[in-house]
CSV table of C-alpha atoms in Angstrom, one decimal:
chain,number,residue,atom,x,y,z
A,1,UNK,CA,67.1,87.9,98.4
A,2,UNK,CA,70.9,88.1,99.0
A,3,UNK,CA,72.8,85.0,97.8
A,4,UNK,CA,75.0,83.0,100.1
A,5,UNK,CA,78.7,83.5,99.5
A,6,UNK,CA,80.8,80.5,98.6
A,7,UNK,CA,84.6,80.3,98.3
A,8,UNK,CA,85.8,77.5,95.9
A,9,UNK,CA,89.3,76.1,96.4
A,10,UNK,CA,90.7,76.0,92.9
A,11,UNK,CA,93.9,74.2,91.8
A,12,UNK,CA,93.6,74.9,88.0
A,13,UNK,CA,92.4,71.4,87.3
A,14,UNK,CA,89.1,70.3,85.8
A,15,UNK,CA,87.6,69.1,89.0
A,16,UNK,CA,87.8,72.3,91.0
A,17,UNK,CA,86.8,74.3,87.9
A,18,UNK,CA,83.6,72.3,87.5
A,19,UNK,CA,83.0,72.5,91.2
A,20,UNK,CA,83.0,76.3,90.9
A,21,UNK,CA,80.6,76.1,87.9
A,22,UNK,CA,78.2,73.8,89.9
A,23,UNK,CA,78.2,76.2,92.9
A,24,UNK,CA,77.3,79.1,90.6
A,25,UNK,CA,74.5,77.1,89.1
A,26,UNK,CA,73.3,76.3,92.6
A,27,UNK,CA,72.8,80.0,93.2
A,28,UNK,CA,75.8,80.9,95.3
A,29,UNK,CA,77.7,84.2,95.0
A,30,UNK,CA,81.1,82.6,94.3
A,31,UNK,CA,84.8,83.4,94.2
A,32,UNK,CA,87.7,81.2,93.6
A,33,UNK,CA,90.8,80.9,95.8
A,34,UNK,CA,94.2,79.2,95.0
A,35,UNK,CA,96.6,78.4,97.7
A,36,UNK,CA,100.2,79.4,97.3
A,37,UNK,CA,101.9,76.3,98.6
A,38,UNK,CA,105.5,76.3,97.5
A,39,UNK,CA,108.2,78.2,99.3
A,40,UNK,CA,111.5,79.1,97.6
A,41,UNK,CA,113.0,75.6,98.2
A,42,UNK,CA,110.0,73.9,96.6
A,43,UNK,CA,109.9,76.4,93.8
A,44,UNK,CA,113.5,75.6,92.8
A,45,UNK,CA,112.9,71.9,93.1
A,46,UNK,CA,109.8,72.1,90.8
A,47,UNK,CA,111.7,74.3,88.3
A,48,UNK,CA,109.2,77.2,88.6
A,49,UNK,CA,110.5,80.8,88.4
A,50,UNK,CA,110.0,82.6,91.7
A,51,UNK,CA,108.2,85.9,91.9
A,52,UNK,CA,111.0,88.2,93.0
A,53,UNK,CA,111.5,86.2,96.2
A,54,UNK,CA,107.8,85.9,97.0
A,55,UNK,CA,105.9,82.6,96.9
A,56,UNK,CA,105.8,81.6,93.3
A,57,UNK,CA,102.8,82.0,91.0
A,58,UNK,CA,102.9,78.5,89.6
A,59,UNK,CA,101.1,77.5,86.4
A,60,UNK,CA,98.2,76.0,88.3
A,61,UNK,CA,97.4,79.5,89.8
A,62,UNK,CA,97.4,81.0,86.3
A,63,UNK,CA,95.1,78.3,85.1
A,64,UNK,CA,92.7,78.9,88.0
A,65,UNK,CA,92.7,82.6,87.3
A,66,UNK,CA,91.7,81.9,83.7
A,67,UNK,CA,88.9,79.7,84.8
A,68,UNK,CA,87.6,82.3,87.2
A,69,UNK,CA,87.7,84.9,84.3
A,70,UNK,CA,85.7,82.5,82.1
A,71,UNK,CA,83.2,82.0,84.9
A,72,UNK,CA,83.0,85.7,85.7
A,73,UNK,CA,83.9,85.4,89.4
A,74,UNK,CA,86.7,86.9,91.4
A,75,UNK,CA,89.9,85.1,92.2
A,76,UNK,CA,92.0,85.2,95.4
A,77,UNK,CA,95.6,84.0,95.9
A,78,UNK,CA,96.2,82.9,99.5
A,79,UNK,CA,99.9,82.5,100.3
A,80,UNK,CA,100.3,79.6,102.8
A,81,UNK,CA,103.8,78.5,101.6
A,82,UNK,CA,105.4,78.8,105.1
A,83,UNK,CA,102.6,76.8,106.8
A,84,UNK,CA,102.5,74.2,104.0
A,85,UNK,CA,106.2,73.5,104.5
A,86,UNK,CA,105.9,73.4,108.2
A,87,UNK,CA,102.7,71.3,108.4
A,88,UNK,CA,102.9,69.1,105.3
A,89,UNK,CA,106.3,68.8,103.8
A,90,UNK,CA,108.4,68.6,106.9
A,91,UNK,CA,106.3,65.9,108.6
A,92,UNK,CA,106.3,64.0,105.3
A,93,UNK,CA,110.1,64.1,105.1
A,94,UNK,CA,110.5,63.3,108.8
A,95,UNK,CA,108.1,60.5,108.6
A,96,UNK,CA,110.0,58.6,105.9
A,97,UNK,CA,113.3,59.3,107.6
A,98,UNK,CA,111.8,57.9,110.7
A,99,UNK,CA,110.7,54.7,109.0
A,100,UNK,CA,107.0,55.4,108.7
A,101,UNK,CA,104.7,55.9,105.7
A,102,UNK,CA,102.9,59.2,106.0
A,103,UNK,CA,100.2,60.5,103.7
A,104,UNK,CA,100.8,64.3,103.1
A,105,UNK,CA,97.5,64.8,101.4
A,106,UNK,CA,95.8,64.1,104.7
A,107,UNK,CA,98.1,66.6,106.5
A,108,UNK,CA,97.2,69.1,103.8
A,109,UNK,CA,93.5,68.6,104.1
A,110,UNK,CA,93.4,68.7,107.9
A,111,UNK,CA,95.8,71.6,108.4
A,112,UNK,CA,95.8,73.7,105.3
A,113,UNK,CA,92.7,73.4,103.1
A,114,UNK,CA,90.1,72.8,105.8
A,115,UNK,CA,92.1,74.6,108.4
A,116,UNK,CA,93.8,77.7,107.2
A,117,UNK,CA,91.7,78.2,104.0
A,118,UNK,CA,88.4,77.5,105.7
A,119,UNK,CA,89.2,80.0,108.5
A,120,UNK,CA,90.3,82.6,105.9
A,121,UNK,CA,87.0,82.1,104.0
A,122,UNK,CA,84.9,82.6,107.1
A,123,UNK,CA,86.9,85.6,108.1
A,124,UNK,CA,86.3,87.1,104.7
A,125,UNK,CA,82.5,86.7,104.9
A,126,UNK,CA,82.0,83.5,103.0
A,127,UNK,CA,79.4,81.1,104.4
A,128,UNK,CA,80.7,77.9,102.8
A,129,UNK,CA,83.9,76.5,101.3
A,130,UNK,CA,83.6,74.2,98.3
A,131,UNK,CA,86.3,71.9,96.8
A,132,UNK,CA,86.6,69.5,93.9
A,133,UNK,CA,87.0,66.4,96.1
A,134,UNK,CA,85.0,63.3,95.1
A,135,UNK,CA,83.0,62.6,98.3
A,136,UNK,CA,79.5,63.5,99.6
A,137,UNK,CA,78.0,65.2,102.6
A,138,UNK,CA,74.5,64.2,103.5
A,139,UNK,CA,72.7,65.0,106.8
A,140,UNK,CA,76.0,66.1,108.2
A,141,UNK,CA,77.6,62.7,107.4
A,142,UNK,CA,80.6,62.2,105.2
A,143,UNK,CA,80.0,59.6,102.5
A,144,UNK,CA,81.9,57.9,99.7
A,145,UNK,CA,81.6,59.4,96.2
A,146,UNK,CA,79.3,57.8,93.6
A,147,UNK,CA,82.4,57.2,91.5
A,148,UNK,CA,84.2,54.4,93.3
A,149,UNK,CA,87.3,54.9,91.2
A,150,UNK,CA,87.6,58.5,92.2
A,151,UNK,CA,86.3,58.4,95.8
A,152,UNK,CA,88.5,60.6,98.1
A,153,UNK,CA,86.6,60.1,101.3
A,154,UNK,CA,89.7,58.3,102.7
A,155,UNK,CA,91.8,61.5,102.7
A,156,UNK,CA,88.9,63.5,104.3
A,157,UNK,CA,88.5,61.4,107.4
A,158,UNK,CA,90.3,64.1,109.5
A,159,UNK,CA,87.5,66.7,108.9
A,160,UNK,CA,85.7,67.7,112.1
A,161,UNK,CA,82.0,67.1,112.2
A,162,UNK,CA,81.3,70.8,112.7
A,163,UNK,CA,83.2,71.5,109.5
A,164,UNK,CA,80.8,69.5,107.4
A,165,UNK,CA,78.2,72.1,107.8
A,166,UNK,CA,80.4,74.7,106.1
A,167,UNK,CA,81.7,72.5,103.4
A,168,UNK,CA,80.3,71.7,100.0
A,169,UNK,CA,81.5,68.8,97.8
A,170,UNK,CA,79.5,69.3,94.5
A,171,UNK,CA,81.3,66.5,92.6
A,172,UNK,CA,80.4,63.7,94.9
A,173,UNK,CA,77.3,62.7,93.0
A,174,UNK,CA,79.1,62.6,89.6
A,175,UNK,CA,81.6,60.4,87.8
A,176,UNK,CA,84.8,61.7,86.4
A,177,UNK,CA,83.6,61.1,82.9
A,178,UNK,CA,80.5,63.3,83.6
A,179,UNK,CA,82.8,66.1,84.9
A,180,UNK,CA,85.0,66.0,81.8
A,181,UNK,CA,81.9,66.0,79.6
A,182,UNK,CA,80.5,69.0,81.4
A,183,UNK,CA,83.8,70.9,81.1
A,184,UNK,CA,84.1,70.1,77.4
A,185,UNK,CA,80.5,71.2,76.7
A,186,UNK,CA,81.1,74.5,78.5
A,187,UNK,CA,84.4,75.3,76.8
A,188,UNK,CA,86.8,74.8,79.7
A,189,UNK,CA,90.3,74.8,78.4
A,190,UNK,CA,91.3,72.3,81.0
A,191,UNK,CA,88.5,69.8,80.1
A,192,UNK,CA,91.0,67.1,79.1
A,193,UNK,CA,93.9,68.1,81.4
A,194,UNK,CA,95.6,64.9,82.7
A,195,UNK,CA,95.1,63.7,86.2
A,196,UNK,CA,97.4,65.4,88.7
A,197,UNK,CA,99.8,63.2,90.6
A,198,UNK,CA,98.9,62.1,94.1
A,199,UNK,CA,101.4,64.4,95.9
A,200,UNK,CA,101.7,67.8,94.4
A,201,UNK,CA,105.2,68.6,95.6
A,202,UNK,CA,106.8,65.3,94.6
A,203,UNK,CA,108.0,65.5,91.0
A,204,UNK,CA,107.3,62.2,89.0
A,205,UNK,CA,106.0,60.6,92.2
A,206,UNK,CA,109.5,59.5,93.4
A,207,UNK,CA,109.4,59.9,97.1
A,208,UNK,CA,113.0,59.1,98.0
A,209,UNK,CA,114.5,61.2,95.3
A,210,UNK,CA,112.4,64.1,96.5
A,211,UNK,CA,113.5,63.6,100.1
A,212,UNK,CA,117.2,63.4,99.2
A,213,UNK,CA,116.9,66.5,96.9
A,214,UNK,CA,115.0,68.4,99.6
A,215,UNK,CA,117.6,67.6,102.3
A,216,UNK,CA,120.3,68.7,99.8
A,217,UNK,CA,118.5,72.0,99.2
A,218,UNK,CA,118.4,72.5,103.0
A,219,UNK,CA,122.1,71.5,103.4
A,220,UNK,CA,121.1,68.6,105.6
A,221,UNK,CA,122.5,65.1,105.5
A,222,UNK,CA,120.6,61.8,105.5
A,223,UNK,CA,120.8,60.2,109.0
A,224,UNK,CA,122.6,58.0,109.7
A,225,UNK,CA,125.2,58.3,106.9
A,226,UNK,CA,122.3,57.6,104.4
A,227,UNK,CA,122.5,53.8,104.5
A,228,UNK,CA,122.6,50.6,106.6
A,229,UNK,CA,122.0,46.9,106.5
A,230,UNK,CA,119.1,44.8,105.3
A,231,UNK,CA,118.5,42.0,107.9
A,232,UNK,CA,116.1,39.1,108.3
A,233,UNK,CA,113.8,38.9,111.3
A,234,UNK,CA,116.4,36.6,112.8
A,235,UNK,CA,119.1,39.2,112.5
A,236,UNK,CA,121.1,37.8,109.6
A,237,UNK,CA,122.5,40.4,107.3
A,238,UNK,CA,121.4,39.8,103.7
A,239,UNK,CA,122.1,43.1,102.0
A,240,UNK,CA,122.8,46.8,102.3
A,241,UNK,CA,120.6,49.8,101.5
A,242,UNK,CA,121.1,53.5,100.9
A,243,UNK,CA,118.6,54.9,103.4
A,244,UNK,CA,115.5,53.7,105.2
A,245,UNK,CA,113.4,56.4,103.5
A,246,UNK,CA,113.6,54.3,100.3
A,247,UNK,CA,111.5,51.5,101.8
A,248,UNK,CA,107.9,50.9,103.0
A,249,UNK,CA,106.3,47.9,104.7
A,250,UNK,CA,105.3,45.2,102.2
A,251,UNK,CA,107.7,46.4,99.5
A,252,UNK,CA,109.3,43.7,97.3
A,253,UNK,CA,111.0,45.6,94.5
A,254,UNK,CA,114.5,47.1,95.0
A,255,UNK,CA,115.7,44.8,97.7
A,256,UNK,CA,118.2,42.9,95.4
A,257,UNK,CA,118.4,39.9,97.7
A,258,UNK,CA,119.3,36.6,96.0
A,259,UNK,CA,117.4,33.4,97.0
A,260,UNK,CA,114.8,30.9,96.0
A,261,UNK,CA,112.0,32.9,97.7
A,262,UNK,CA,111.2,36.5,97.5
A,263,UNK,CA,111.8,38.8,100.5
A,264,UNK,CA,109.5,41.7,101.5
A,265,UNK,CA,110.0,44.6,103.8
A,266,UNK,CA,108.6,43.5,107.2
A,267,UNK,CA,109.9,46.4,109.4
A,268,UNK,CA,112.0,49.5,109.4
A,269,UNK,CA,114.2,50.6,112.3
A,270,UNK,CA,115.4,54.1,111.7
A,271,UNK,CA,117.5,54.3,114.9
A,272,UNK,CA,119.7,51.4,113.8
A,273,UNK,CA,119.3,52.1,110.0
A,274,UNK,CA,118.1,48.6,109.5
A,275,UNK,CA,115.5,47.4,107.0
A,276,UNK,CA,114.0,44.1,108.2
A,277,UNK,CA,112.8,41.6,105.6
A,278,UNK,CA,110.9,38.4,105.7
A,279,UNK,CA,109.1,36.0,103.3
A,280,UNK,CA,105.5,36.9,102.5
A,281,UNK,CA,103.9,34.3,104.8
A,282,UNK,CA,105.7,36.0,107.8
A,283,UNK,CA,104.4,39.5,107.1
A,284,UNK,CA,100.9,39.1,108.4
A,285,UNK,CA,99.7,41.5,111.1
A,286,UNK,CA,96.2,41.5,112.6
A,287,UNK,CA,96.3,44.3,115.1
A,288,UNK,CA,96.9,48.0,114.5
A,289,UNK,CA,97.3,50.7,117.2
A,290,UNK,CA,96.2,54.1,116.1
A,291,UNK,CA,96.4,57.6,117.5
A,292,UNK,CA,94.7,61.0,116.9
A,293,UNK,CA,91.4,59.2,116.4
A,294,UNK,CA,88.7,61.4,114.8
A,295,UNK,CA,85.1,60.2,114.8
A,296,UNK,CA,82.0,61.3,112.9
A,297,UNK,CA,79.8,58.9,114.9
A,298,UNK,CA,79.2,58.4,118.6
A,299,UNK,CA,82.0,56.4,120.3
A,300,UNK,CA,79.4,54.1,121.9
A,301,UNK,CA,78.1,53.2,118.5
A,302,UNK,CA,81.6,52.2,117.3
A,303,UNK,CA,83.2,50.5,120.4
A,304,UNK,CA,83.5,46.8,119.9
A,305,UNK,CA,81.7,46.8,116.6
A,306,UNK,CA,82.7,45.1,113.3
A,307,UNK,CA,83.4,47.7,110.7
A,308,UNK,CA,85.1,48.0,107.3
A,309,UNK,CA,88.7,49.4,107.6
A,310,UNK,CA,91.0,50.7,104.9
A,311,UNK,CA,94.7,51.5,105.4
A,312,UNK,CA,95.6,52.6,101.9
A,313,UNK,CA,94.1,55.3,99.7
A,314,UNK,CA,93.3,53.0,96.8
A,315,UNK,CA,93.3,49.8,98.9
A,316,UNK,CA,90.5,47.4,99.7
A,317,UNK,CA,88.5,47.5,102.9
A,318,UNK,CA,88.8,44.7,105.5
A,319,UNK,CA,86.6,43.6,108.3
A,320,UNK,CA,87.8,44.7,111.7
A,321,UNK,CA,86.7,45.4,115.3
A,322,UNK,CA,87.5,48.8,116.9
A,323,UNK,CA,88.4,49.1,120.6
A,324,UNK,CA,88.5,52.8,121.6
A,325,UNK,CA,90.5,54.3,124.4
A,326,UNK,CA,89.9,57.6,126.4
A,327,UNK,CA,93.1,59.2,125.1
A,328,UNK,CA,92.0,59.4,121.4
A,329,UNK,CA,93.8,56.1,120.6
A,330,UNK,CA,92.3,52.8,119.6
A,331,UNK,CA,93.2,49.2,118.9
A,332,UNK,CA,91.9,47.8,115.6
A,333,UNK,CA,91.7,44.0,115.3
A,334,UNK,CA,91.4,42.7,111.7
A,335,UNK,CA,89.5,39.5,111.0
A,336,UNK,CA,92.3,38.5,108.5
A,337,UNK,CA,96.0,39.2,108.7
A,338,UNK,CA,97.2,42.2,106.6
A,339,UNK,CA,100.6,42.2,104.9
A,340,UNK,CA,101.2,45.9,104.4
A,341,UNK,CA,100.1,47.6,107.6
A,342,UNK,CA,102.6,50.4,108.3
A,343,UNK,CA,103.1,53.1,110.9
A,344,UNK,CA,102.2,56.5,109.5
A,345,UNK,CA,99.3,55.2,107.4
A,346,UNK,CA,95.8,56.4,107.9
A,347,UNK,CA,93.4,53.7,109.0
A,348,UNK,CA,89.8,54.8,108.1
A,349,UNK,CA,86.6,53.2,109.3
A,350,UNK,CA,83.5,52.7,107.1
A,351,UNK,CA,80.0,51.5,107.5
A,352,UNK,CA,78.9,50.9,103.9
A,353,UNK,CA,79.0,54.3,102.3
A,354,UNK,CA,79.5,56.3,105.5
A,355,UNK,CA,82.8,57.3,106.9
A,356,UNK,CA,82.8,56.6,110.6
A,357,UNK,CA,86.2,58.1,111.4
A,358,UNK,CA,89.8,57.0,111.5
A,359,UNK,CA,93.3,57.6,112.9
A,360,UNK,CA,97.0,57.2,112.2
A,361,UNK,CA,98.7,53.8,112.7
A,362,UNK,CA,101.5,54.1,115.3
A,363,UNK,CA,102.3,50.3,115.8
A,364,UNK,CA,101.2,46.9,114.5
A,365,UNK,CA,101.5,43.3,115.7
């Protein structure tokens, strides 16, 4: 009997490497694929040598090739650098410059990994795509991973329900410790490779330094003039800043405002280059308006129901009621006020272990 063909998205890390091994053990005819994400600008910013003007073969690609050689499976290199810049990097930069807090990993999953790569896999004759994400699929439902500390269901909420049939997440039933133990026992050179940073194209995790360097590489200036005033909710000027992209809602550090009580970022107005601050007790928001709503459940089963909602990747879940609209938007009303709801964040709905759906916050009150 002919084996089903599976393409494994491989980053060179231990998770995707073990995912490939698990798929082989499950009886699939496997091949690995690494996405070429970085264009010339990103290559220079990362300090990688370019490949004679082509998309760079970064160290992660070489590591993935070595793993595939160890496993005895073919390896593909899929250049998506132009699309990655257009669909992930540019919206990330524009989001912060516009005063929002975008999550580029969600963009990447929706548009690149489970968009471009999944389509490429199907065109090449692979029946399924597998990744090293920590989440589970059961009965065409997206569930949290067994390992709560590694659960990545939050960044997968944008998957379409029909895509779940063609996706495999072999790590979802395992803990990170189990994955490292497996890799060590099977002689994987990357068994103890450190965890990768949350955003692959942001060196050292410093968002605003990346944005400023990126604009410099593109010969673009920070609008407007790269700075402005820090004001209270009453309009009093209490300081200056060097760009709204350096701030997020709920932020306390870096404001440098003297006074008996700490200030927090309460709002960002990119059009006037103002960062609005307030004391913590004034930050509370209980309503979030979201757009681009994606659901795994029937809308009738969600409308008006109390669910668990999470608005940060590693954040806690909070009780809320969802009111859906016909234009793929929704109003989410929290039982308790939240102090760090920000436009641009993903707001994801859960019912216990199941992901019900989610959307992008566009306004709060």
